[in-house]
Coordinates of C-alpha atoms in Angstrom, one line a residue:
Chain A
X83 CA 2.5 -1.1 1.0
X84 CA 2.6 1.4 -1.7
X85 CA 0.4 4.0 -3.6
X86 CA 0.3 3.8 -7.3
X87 CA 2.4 6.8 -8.9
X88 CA -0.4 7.7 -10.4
X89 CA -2.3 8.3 -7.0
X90 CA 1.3 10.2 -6.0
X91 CA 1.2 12.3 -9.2
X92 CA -2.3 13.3 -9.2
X93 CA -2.0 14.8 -5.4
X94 CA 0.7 16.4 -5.8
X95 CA -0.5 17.9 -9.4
X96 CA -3.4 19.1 -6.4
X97 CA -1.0 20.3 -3.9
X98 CA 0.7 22.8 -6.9
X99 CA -2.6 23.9 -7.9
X100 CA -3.6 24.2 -4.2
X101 CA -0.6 26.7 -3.6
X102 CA -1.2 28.5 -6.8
X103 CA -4.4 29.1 -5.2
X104 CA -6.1 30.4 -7.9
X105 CA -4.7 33.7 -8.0
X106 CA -1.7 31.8 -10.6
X107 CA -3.6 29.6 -13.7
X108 CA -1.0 26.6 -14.9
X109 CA -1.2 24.2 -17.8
X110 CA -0.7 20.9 -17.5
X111 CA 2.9 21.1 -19.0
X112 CA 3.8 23.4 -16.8
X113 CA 2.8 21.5 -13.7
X114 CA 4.5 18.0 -15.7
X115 CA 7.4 20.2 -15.6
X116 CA 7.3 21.2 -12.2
X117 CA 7.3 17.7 -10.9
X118 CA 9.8 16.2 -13.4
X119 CA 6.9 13.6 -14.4
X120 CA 5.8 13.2 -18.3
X121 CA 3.5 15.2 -19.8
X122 CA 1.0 12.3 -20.6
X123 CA 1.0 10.9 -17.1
X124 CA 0.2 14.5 -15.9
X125 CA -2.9 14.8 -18.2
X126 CA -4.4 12.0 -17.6
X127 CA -4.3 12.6 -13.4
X128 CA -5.5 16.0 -14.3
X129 CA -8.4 14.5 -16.1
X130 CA -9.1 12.7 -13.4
X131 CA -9.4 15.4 -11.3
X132 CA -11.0 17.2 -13.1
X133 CA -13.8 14.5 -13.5
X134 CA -14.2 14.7 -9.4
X135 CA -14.5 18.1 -9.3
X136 CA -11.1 18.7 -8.0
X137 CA -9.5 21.1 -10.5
X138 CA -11.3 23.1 -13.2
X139 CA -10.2 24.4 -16.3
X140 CA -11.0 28.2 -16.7
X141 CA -11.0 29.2 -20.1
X142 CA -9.9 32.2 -22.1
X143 CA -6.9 34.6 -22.3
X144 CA -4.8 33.7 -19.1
X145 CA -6.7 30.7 -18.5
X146 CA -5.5 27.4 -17.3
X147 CA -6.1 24.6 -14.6
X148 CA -6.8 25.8 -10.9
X149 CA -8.0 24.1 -7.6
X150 CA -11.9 24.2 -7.2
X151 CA -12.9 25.1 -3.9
X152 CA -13.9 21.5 -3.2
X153 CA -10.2 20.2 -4.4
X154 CA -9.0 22.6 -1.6
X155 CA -11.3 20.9 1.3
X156 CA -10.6 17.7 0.3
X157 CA -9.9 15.1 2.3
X158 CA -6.8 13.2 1.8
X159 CA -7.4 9.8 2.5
X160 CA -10.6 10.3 0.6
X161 CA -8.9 11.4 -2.7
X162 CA -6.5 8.7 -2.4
X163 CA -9.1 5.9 -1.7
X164 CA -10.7 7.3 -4.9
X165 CA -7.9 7.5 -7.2
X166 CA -6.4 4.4 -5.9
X167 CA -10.7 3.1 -6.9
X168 CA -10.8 1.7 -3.6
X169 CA -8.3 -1.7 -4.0
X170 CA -7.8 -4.0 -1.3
X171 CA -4.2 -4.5 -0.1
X172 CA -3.8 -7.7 -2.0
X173 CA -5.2 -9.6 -4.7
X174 CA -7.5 -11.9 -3.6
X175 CA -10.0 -12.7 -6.7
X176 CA -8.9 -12.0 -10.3
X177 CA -7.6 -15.0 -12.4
X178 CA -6.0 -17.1 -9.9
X179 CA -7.8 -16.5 -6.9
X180 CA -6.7 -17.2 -3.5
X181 CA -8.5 -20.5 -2.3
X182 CA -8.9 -18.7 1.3
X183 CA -10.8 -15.7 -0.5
X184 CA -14.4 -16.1 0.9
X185 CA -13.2 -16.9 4.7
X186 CA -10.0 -15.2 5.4
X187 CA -8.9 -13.7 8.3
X188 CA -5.8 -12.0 7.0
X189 CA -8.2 -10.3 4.4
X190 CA -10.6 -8.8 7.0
X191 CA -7.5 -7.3 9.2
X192 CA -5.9 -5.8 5.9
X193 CA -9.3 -3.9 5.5
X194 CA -9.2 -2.7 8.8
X195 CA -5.8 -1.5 8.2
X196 CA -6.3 0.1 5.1
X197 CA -9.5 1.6 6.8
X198 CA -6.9 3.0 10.0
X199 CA -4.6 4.4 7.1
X200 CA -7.0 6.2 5.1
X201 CA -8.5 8.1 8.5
X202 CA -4.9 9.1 9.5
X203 CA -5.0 10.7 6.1
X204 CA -8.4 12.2 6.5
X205 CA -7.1 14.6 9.3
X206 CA -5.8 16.4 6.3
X207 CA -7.3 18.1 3.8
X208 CA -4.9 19.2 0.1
X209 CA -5.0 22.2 1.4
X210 CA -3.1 21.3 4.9
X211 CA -0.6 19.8 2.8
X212 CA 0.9 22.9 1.3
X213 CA 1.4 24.8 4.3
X214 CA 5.3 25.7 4.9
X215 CA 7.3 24.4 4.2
X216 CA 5.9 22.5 1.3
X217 CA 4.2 25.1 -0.5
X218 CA 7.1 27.3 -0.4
X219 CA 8.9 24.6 -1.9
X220 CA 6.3 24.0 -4.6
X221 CA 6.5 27.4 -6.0
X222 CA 10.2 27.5 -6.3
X223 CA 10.4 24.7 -8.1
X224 CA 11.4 25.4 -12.2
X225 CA 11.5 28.9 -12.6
X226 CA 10.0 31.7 -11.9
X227 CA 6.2 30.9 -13.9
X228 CA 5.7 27.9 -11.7
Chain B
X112 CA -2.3 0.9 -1.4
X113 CA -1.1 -2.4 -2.0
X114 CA 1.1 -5.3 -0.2
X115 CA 3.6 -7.1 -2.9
X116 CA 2.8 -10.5 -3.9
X117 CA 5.7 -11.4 -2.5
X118 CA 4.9 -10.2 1.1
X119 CA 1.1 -12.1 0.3
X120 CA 2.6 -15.0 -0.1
X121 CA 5.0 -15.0 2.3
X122 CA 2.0 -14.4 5.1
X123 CA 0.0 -17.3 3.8
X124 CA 2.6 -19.6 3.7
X125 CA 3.2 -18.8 7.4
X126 CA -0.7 -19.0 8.0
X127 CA -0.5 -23.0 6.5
X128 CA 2.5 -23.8 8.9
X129 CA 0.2 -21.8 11.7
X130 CA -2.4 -24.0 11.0
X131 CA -0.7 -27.5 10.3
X132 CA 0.5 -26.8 14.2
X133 CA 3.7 -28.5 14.2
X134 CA 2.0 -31.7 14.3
X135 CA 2.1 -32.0 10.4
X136 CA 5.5 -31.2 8.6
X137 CA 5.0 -29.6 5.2
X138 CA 7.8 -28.8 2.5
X139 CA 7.7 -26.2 0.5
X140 CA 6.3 -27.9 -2.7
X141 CA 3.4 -28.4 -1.0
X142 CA 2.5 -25.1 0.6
X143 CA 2.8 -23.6 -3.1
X144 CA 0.2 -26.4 -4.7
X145 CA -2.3 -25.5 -1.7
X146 CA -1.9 -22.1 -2.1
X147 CA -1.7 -22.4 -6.0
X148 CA 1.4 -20.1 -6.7
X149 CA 4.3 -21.1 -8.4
X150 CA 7.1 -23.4 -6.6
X151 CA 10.0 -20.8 -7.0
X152 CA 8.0 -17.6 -5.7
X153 CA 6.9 -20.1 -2.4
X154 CA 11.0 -20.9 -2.1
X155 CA 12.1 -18.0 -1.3
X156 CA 9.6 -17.0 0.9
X157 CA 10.1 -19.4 2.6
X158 CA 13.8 -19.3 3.0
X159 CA 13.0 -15.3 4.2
X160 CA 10.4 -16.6 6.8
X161 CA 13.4 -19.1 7.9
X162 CA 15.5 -16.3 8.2
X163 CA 13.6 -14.1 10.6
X164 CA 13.6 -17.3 12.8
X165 CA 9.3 -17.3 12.1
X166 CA 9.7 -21.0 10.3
X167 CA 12.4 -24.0 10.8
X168 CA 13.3 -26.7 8.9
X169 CA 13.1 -29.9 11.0
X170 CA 15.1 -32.9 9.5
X171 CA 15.1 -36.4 9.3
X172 CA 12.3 -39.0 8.0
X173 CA 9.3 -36.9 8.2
X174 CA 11.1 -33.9 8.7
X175 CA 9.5 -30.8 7.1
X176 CA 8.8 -27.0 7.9
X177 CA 6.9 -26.0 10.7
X178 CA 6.1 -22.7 12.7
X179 CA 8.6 -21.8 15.0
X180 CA 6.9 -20.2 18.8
X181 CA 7.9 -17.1 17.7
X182 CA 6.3 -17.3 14.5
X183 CA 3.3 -18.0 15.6
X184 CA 3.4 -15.2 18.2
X185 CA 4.8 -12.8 15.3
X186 CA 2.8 -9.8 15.2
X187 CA 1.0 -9.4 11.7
X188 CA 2.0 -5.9 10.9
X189 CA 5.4 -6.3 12.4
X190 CA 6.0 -9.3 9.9
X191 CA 4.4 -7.1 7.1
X192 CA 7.2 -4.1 7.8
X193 CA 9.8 -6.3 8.0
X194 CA 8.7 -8.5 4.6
X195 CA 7.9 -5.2 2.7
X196 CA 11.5 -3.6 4.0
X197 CA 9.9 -0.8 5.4
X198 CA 9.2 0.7 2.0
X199 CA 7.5 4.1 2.1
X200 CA 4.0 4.4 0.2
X201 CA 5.3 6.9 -2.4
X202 CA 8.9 6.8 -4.2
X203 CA 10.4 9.9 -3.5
X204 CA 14.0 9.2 -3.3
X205 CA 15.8 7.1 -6.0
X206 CA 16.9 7.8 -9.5
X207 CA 14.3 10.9 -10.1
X208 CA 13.7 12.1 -6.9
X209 CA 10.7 14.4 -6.2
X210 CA 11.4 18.2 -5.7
X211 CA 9.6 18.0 -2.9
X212 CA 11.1 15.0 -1.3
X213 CA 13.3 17.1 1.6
X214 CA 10.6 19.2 3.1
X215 CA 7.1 17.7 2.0
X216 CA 3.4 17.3 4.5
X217 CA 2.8 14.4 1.7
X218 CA 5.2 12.5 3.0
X219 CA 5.2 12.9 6.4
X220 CA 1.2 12.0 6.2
X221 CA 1.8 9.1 4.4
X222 CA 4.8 7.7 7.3
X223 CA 1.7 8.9 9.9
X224 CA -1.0 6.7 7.8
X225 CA 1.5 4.0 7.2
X226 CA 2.2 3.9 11.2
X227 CA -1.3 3.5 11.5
X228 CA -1.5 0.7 9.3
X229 CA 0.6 -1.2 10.7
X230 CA -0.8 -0.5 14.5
X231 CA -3.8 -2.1 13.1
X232 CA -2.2 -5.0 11.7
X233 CA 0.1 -5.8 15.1
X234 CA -3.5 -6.6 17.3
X235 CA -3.1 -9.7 15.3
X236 CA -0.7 -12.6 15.7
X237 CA 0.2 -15.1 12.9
X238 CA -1.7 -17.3 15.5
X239 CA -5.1 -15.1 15.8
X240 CA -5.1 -15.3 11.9
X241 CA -6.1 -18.9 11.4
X242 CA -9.0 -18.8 14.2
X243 CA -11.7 -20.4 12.7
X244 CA -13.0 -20.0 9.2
X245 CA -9.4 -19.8 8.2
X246 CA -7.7 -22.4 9.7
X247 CA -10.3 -25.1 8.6
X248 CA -10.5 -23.8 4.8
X249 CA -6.6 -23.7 4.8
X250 CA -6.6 -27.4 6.2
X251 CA -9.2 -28.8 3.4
X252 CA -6.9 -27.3 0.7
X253 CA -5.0 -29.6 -1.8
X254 CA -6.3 -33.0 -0.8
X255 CA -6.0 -35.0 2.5
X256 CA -2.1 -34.7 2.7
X257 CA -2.5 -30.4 3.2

């Protein structure tokens, strides 16, 4: 099963803001940049973020995007349930939906799955995820400003 | 995260052979109008399901496909992994690669989460799947002949 690139770009715009950690402020270009994704894909997942409290935008002189102290405890699995809004594996209502939809068994075991992969996740917060050697790797990546 | 279509389908078809129980011979055309997805998609499902030895085709008058033994003791997850290719939730290799891709605690918590996924998925057989309200709703489908 997969994660939407979306979900994949907006944690790891986190994980760059979470080894900034604070002390460095980066634009949204910057961080696009950094991860080689387009610019309007990157604002849009830093919007989002920024709507769950998970990066903030300090103003002024120097200013720029940085990991709220809440974006740094978050949970994994948590963030991606949210970003993902919660989906089930597969598509059972919608348009064309599945005639076992109200009494399926292979429904109710995807949810539990999904449920097993999101608490493996939750064992890790954003900020676990930048530990070495990932956050190392994060800060060399496209010059010396990011 | 999400399953493809592709996989879906692929597990509901092998749900209707569970559930017909080799006493009722299906083709293909007929699994797709019960499951209401189109003819071509259900084909080559099929002939992947055939290929991991999980369906046969039986021939002759009244000959048909049908759940092989070890389809029906195939274990869900298992089935899954092998359906989705053992795809990883995030597209980190390929034509843009992530920077990260060679040394990153993303990845390696999504492989963890993914592991865990399918554990939950192989305490299931193909078999388990169409207990009761499954099977019957999967045998009222499409009129008296599926």
């Amino acid at each position: 099963m997969q994660l939407t690139k979306y979900t994949d770009l907006a944690l790891r715009a986190a994980m760059r803001l979470a080894v900034a950690d604070g002390r460095e402020l980066l634009t949204t270009k910057e961080i696009a940049e950094a991860m080689r994704v387009p610019y309007t894909h990157t604002a849009k997942a830093i919007a989002h973020l920024r709507h769950l409290g998970v990066v903030e935008a300090r103003r002024g002189r120097g200013g720029g995007l940085a990991l709220t102290e809440q974006g740094r405890r978050s949970r994994v699995g948590e963030l991606i349930r949210t970003l993902e809004g919660d989906r089930e594996s597969v598509t059972c209502e919608g348009a064309n939906p599945c005639p076992l939809a109200g009494g399926c068994r292979l429904r109710h075991a995807l949810r539990e799955a999904q449920q097993a992969y999101y608490a493996s996740l939750d064992r890790f917060t954003i900020q676990d995820l930048v530990a070495s050697p990932t956050g190392p790797v994060l800060l060399s990546l496209a010059g010396p400003h990011i």
